[in-house]
Short mmCIF file of C-alpha atoms in Angstrom, two decimals:
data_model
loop_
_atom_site.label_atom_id
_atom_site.label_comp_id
_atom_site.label_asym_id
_atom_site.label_seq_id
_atom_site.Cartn_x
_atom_site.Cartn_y
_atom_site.Cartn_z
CA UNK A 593 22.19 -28.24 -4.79
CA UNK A 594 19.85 -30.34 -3.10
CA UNK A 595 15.97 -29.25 -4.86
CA UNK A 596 17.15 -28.05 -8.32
CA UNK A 597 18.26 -29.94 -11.15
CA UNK A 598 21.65 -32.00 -10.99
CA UNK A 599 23.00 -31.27 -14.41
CA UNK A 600 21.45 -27.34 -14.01
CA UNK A 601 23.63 -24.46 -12.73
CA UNK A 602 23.17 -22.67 -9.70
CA UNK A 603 23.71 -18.66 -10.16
CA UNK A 604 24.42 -16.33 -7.47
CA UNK A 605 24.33 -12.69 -8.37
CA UNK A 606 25.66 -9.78 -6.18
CA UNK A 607 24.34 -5.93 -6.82
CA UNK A 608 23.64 -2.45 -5.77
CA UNK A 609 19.38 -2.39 -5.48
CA UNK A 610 19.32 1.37 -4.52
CA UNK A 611 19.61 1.99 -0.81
CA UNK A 612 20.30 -2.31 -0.37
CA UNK A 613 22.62 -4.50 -1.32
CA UNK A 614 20.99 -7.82 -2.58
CA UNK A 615 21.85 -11.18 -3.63
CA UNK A 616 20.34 -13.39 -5.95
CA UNK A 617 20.70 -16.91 -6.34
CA UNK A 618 18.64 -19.25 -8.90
CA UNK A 619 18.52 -22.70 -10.16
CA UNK A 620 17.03 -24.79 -13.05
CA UNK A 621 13.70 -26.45 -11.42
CA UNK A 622 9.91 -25.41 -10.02
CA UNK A 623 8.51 -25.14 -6.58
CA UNK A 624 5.14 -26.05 -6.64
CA UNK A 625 2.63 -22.77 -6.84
CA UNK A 626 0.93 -24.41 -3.72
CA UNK A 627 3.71 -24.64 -1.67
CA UNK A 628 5.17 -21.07 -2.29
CA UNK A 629 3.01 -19.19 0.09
CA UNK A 630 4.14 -21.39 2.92
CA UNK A 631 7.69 -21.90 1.70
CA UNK A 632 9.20 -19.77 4.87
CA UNK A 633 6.76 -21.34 7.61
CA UNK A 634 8.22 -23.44 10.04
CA UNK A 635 7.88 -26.87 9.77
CA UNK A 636 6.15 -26.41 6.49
CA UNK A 637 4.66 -29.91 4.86
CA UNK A 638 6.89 -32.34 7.29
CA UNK A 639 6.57 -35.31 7.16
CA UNK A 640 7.20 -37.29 10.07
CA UNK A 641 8.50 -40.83 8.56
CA UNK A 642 12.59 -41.38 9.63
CA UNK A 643 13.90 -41.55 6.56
CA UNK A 644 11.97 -38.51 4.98
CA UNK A 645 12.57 -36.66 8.27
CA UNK A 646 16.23 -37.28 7.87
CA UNK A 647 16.81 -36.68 3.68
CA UNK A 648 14.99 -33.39 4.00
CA UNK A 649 15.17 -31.53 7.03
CA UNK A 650 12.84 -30.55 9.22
CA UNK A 651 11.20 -27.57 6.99
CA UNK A 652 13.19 -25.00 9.60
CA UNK A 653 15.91 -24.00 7.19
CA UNK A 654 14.34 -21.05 5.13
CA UNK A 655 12.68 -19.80 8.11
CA UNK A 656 15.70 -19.31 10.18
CA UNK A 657 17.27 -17.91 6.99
CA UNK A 658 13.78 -14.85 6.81
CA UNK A 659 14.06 -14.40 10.86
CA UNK A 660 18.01 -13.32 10.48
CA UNK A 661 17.36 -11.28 7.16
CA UNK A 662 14.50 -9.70 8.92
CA UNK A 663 16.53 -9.23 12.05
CA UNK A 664 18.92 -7.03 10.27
CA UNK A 665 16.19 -5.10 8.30
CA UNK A 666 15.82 -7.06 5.00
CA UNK A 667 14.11 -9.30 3.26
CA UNK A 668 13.87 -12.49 1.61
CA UNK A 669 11.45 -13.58 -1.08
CA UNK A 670 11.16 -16.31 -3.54
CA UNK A 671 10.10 -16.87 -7.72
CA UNK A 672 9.46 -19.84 -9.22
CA UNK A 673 8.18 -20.46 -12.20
CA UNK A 674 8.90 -22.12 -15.80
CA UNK A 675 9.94 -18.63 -17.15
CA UNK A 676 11.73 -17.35 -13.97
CA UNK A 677 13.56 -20.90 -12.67
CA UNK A 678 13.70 -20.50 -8.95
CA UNK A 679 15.13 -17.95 -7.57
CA UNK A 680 15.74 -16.62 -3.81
CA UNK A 681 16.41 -12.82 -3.21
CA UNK A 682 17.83 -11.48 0.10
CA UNK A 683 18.25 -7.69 0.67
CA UNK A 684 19.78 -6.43 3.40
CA UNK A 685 19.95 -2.14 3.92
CA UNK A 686 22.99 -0.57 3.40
CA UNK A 687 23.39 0.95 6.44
CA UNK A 688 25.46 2.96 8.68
CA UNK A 689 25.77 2.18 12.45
CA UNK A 690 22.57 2.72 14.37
CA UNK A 691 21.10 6.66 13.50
CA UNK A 692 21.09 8.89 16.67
CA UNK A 693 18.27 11.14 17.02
CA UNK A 694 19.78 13.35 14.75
CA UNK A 695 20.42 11.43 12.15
CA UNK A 696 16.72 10.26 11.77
CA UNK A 697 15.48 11.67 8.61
CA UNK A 698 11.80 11.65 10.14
CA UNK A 699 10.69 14.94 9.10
CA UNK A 700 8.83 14.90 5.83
CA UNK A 701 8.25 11.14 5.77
CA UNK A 702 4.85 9.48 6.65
CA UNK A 703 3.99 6.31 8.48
CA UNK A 704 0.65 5.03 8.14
CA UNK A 705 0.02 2.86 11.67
CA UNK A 706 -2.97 -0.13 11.69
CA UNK A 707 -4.19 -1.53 15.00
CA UNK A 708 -7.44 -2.05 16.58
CA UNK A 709 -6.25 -1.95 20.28
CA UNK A 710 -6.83 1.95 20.62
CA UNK A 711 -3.94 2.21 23.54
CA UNK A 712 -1.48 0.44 21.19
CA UNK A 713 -1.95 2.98 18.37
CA UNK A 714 -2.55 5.91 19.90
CA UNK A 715 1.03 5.14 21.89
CA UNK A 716 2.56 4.60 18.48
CA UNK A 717 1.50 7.78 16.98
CA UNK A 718 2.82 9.81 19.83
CA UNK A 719 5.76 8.04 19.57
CA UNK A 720 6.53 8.23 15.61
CA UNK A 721 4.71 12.01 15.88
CA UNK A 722 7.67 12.93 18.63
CA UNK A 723 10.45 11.76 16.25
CA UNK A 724 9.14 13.86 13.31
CA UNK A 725 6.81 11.72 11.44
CA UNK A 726 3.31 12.61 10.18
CA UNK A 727 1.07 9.89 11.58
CA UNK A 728 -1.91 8.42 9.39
CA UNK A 729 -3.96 5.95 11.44
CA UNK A 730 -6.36 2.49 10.67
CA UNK A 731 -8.61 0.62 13.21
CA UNK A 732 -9.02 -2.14 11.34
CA UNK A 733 -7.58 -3.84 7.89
CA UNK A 734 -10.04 -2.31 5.44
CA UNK A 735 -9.51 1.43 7.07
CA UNK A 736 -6.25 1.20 6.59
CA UNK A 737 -6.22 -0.76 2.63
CA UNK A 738 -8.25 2.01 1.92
CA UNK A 739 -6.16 4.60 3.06
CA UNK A 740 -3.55 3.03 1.20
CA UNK A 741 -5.31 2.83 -2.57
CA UNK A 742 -7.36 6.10 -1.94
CA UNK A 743 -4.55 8.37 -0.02
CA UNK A 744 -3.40 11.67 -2.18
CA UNK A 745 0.02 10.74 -0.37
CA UNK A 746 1.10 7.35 0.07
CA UNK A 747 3.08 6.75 3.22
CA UNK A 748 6.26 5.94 3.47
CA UNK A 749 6.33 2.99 6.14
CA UNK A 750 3.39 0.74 7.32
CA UNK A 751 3.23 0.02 11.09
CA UNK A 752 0.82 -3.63 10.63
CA UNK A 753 -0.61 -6.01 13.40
CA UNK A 754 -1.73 -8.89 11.48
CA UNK A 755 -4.70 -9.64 13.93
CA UNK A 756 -7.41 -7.09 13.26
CA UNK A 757 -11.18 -6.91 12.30
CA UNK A 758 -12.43 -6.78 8.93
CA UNK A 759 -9.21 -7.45 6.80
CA UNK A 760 -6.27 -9.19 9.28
CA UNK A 761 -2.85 -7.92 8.50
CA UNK A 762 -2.18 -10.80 6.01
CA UNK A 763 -4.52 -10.18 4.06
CA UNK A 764 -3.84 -5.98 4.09
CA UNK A 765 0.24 -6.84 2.60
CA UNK A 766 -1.11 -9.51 0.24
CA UNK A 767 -3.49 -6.69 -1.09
CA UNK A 768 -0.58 -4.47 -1.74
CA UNK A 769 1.57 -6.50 -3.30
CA UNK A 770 -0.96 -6.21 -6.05
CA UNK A 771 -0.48 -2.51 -6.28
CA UNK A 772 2.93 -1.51 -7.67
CA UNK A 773 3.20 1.93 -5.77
CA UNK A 774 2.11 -0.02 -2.56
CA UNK A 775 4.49 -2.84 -3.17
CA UNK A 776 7.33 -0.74 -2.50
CA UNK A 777 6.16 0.41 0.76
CA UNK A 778 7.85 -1.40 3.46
CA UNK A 779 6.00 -2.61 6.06
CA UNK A 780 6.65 -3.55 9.78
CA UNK A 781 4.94 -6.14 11.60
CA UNK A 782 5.23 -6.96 15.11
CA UNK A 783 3.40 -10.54 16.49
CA UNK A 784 4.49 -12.88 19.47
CA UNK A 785 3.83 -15.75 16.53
CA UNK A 786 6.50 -15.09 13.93
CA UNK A 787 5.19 -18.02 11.79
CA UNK A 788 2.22 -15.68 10.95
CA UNK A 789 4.16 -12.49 9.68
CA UNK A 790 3.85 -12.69 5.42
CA UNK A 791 7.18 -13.18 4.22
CA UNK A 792 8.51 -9.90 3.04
CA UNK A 793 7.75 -7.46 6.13
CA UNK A 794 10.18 -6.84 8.38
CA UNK A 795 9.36 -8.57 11.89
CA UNK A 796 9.63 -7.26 15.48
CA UNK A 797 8.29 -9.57 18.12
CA UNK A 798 6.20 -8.49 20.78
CA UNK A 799 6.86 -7.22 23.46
CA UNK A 800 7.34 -4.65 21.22
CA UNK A 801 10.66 -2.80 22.44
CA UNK A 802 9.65 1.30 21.06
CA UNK A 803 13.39 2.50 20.42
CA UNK A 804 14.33 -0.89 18.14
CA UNK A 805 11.10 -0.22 16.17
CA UNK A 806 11.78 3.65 15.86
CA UNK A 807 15.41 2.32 15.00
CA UNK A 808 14.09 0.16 12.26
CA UNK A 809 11.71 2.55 10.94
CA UNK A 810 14.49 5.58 10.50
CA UNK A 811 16.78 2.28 8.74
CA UNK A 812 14.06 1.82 6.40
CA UNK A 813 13.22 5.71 4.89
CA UNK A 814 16.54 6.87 5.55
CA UNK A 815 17.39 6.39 2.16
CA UNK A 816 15.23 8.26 -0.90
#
């Protein structure tokens, strides 16, 4: 009501997107290409004058909106262009209450886990190996892109820290969001700077706590 046209409609659209239930809601109107890579950092483009400050906000809003959709295991993302209007899509999983152990569909499903600190990932392999997972392993963002384009099997989760050598994490999602079969790969990042993680993974702050990111990884390939 506020950024899109006044005499435009605004559409909100409610439906079944496989194994989530998502919601769709567009207006008439553009976001500038420049600003949409930034559009869920905090305190994007504010500017500090009173009134300004006051009419618009203080750039918080759609970033509070990604932490609670990522908090819950979905996702919000963003189109805008003259074909598309603008239009904001959250998905949240359709899930059950937390899985137990048994209910972890683990077995047969493959996580692919990138970090260069060699404790860090050699604790998380253990840890998704001991729940049923076959592990794949990167020390650094190019290692693991090129698992990702090269890999007879794809995986079926991606375990990222965003600050490695070669390629960061950032860089490693944007990559795959060029790659239809990798763009539908979720991925899981965990940093103690949420304004980094790309919009579009799934977030767990460090201190990573193990059993909420096993939790969130059995959410995510639960479903076919």
């Amino acid at each position: 009501m506020q950024h899109g046209h006044a005499d435009g409609p605004i559409g909100i659209r409610v439906f079944d997107d496989g194994h989530q239930i998502a919601v769709e809601i567009r207006n008439r109107g553009v976001i500038p290409p420049e600003l949409v890579p930034v559009l869920f950092d905090p305190f994007r483009g504010r500017d500090h004058s009173p009134s300004r400050t006051n009419a618009r906000g203080l750039g918080l809003g759609l970033y509070i909106a990604q932490q609670i959709a990522q908090a819950h295991g979905g996702t919000v993302s963003v189109l805008s262009s003259d074909e598309t209007d603008t239009v904001f899509t959250l998905r949240l999983p359709r899930v059950s209450p937390e899985p137990t152990r048994a209910d972890r569909p683990a077995r047969g499903h493959t996580v692919l886990i990138a970090d260069d600190d060699e404790a860090t990932r050699e604790s998380l392999r253990e840890a998704f190996a001991g729940e049923g997972y076959a592990t794949m392993t990167a020390t650094n963002g190019r290692d693991a892109l090129d698992q990702l384009l090269h890999a007879r099997v794809k995986p079926d989760l991606v375990i990222l820290d965003l600050v490695m050598p070669l390629l960061e994490g950032g860089q490693v999602y944007q990559a795959m969001q060029a790659v239809p079969e990798l763009a539908r790969i979720p991925v899981i990042v965990s940093t103690s700077d949420p304004a980094r993680a790309p919009a579009g993974t799934i977030l767990i702050p460090k201190p990573v706590k193990l059993g909420r990111l096993l939790d969130t990884a059995a959410r995510l390939v639960r479903s076919p």
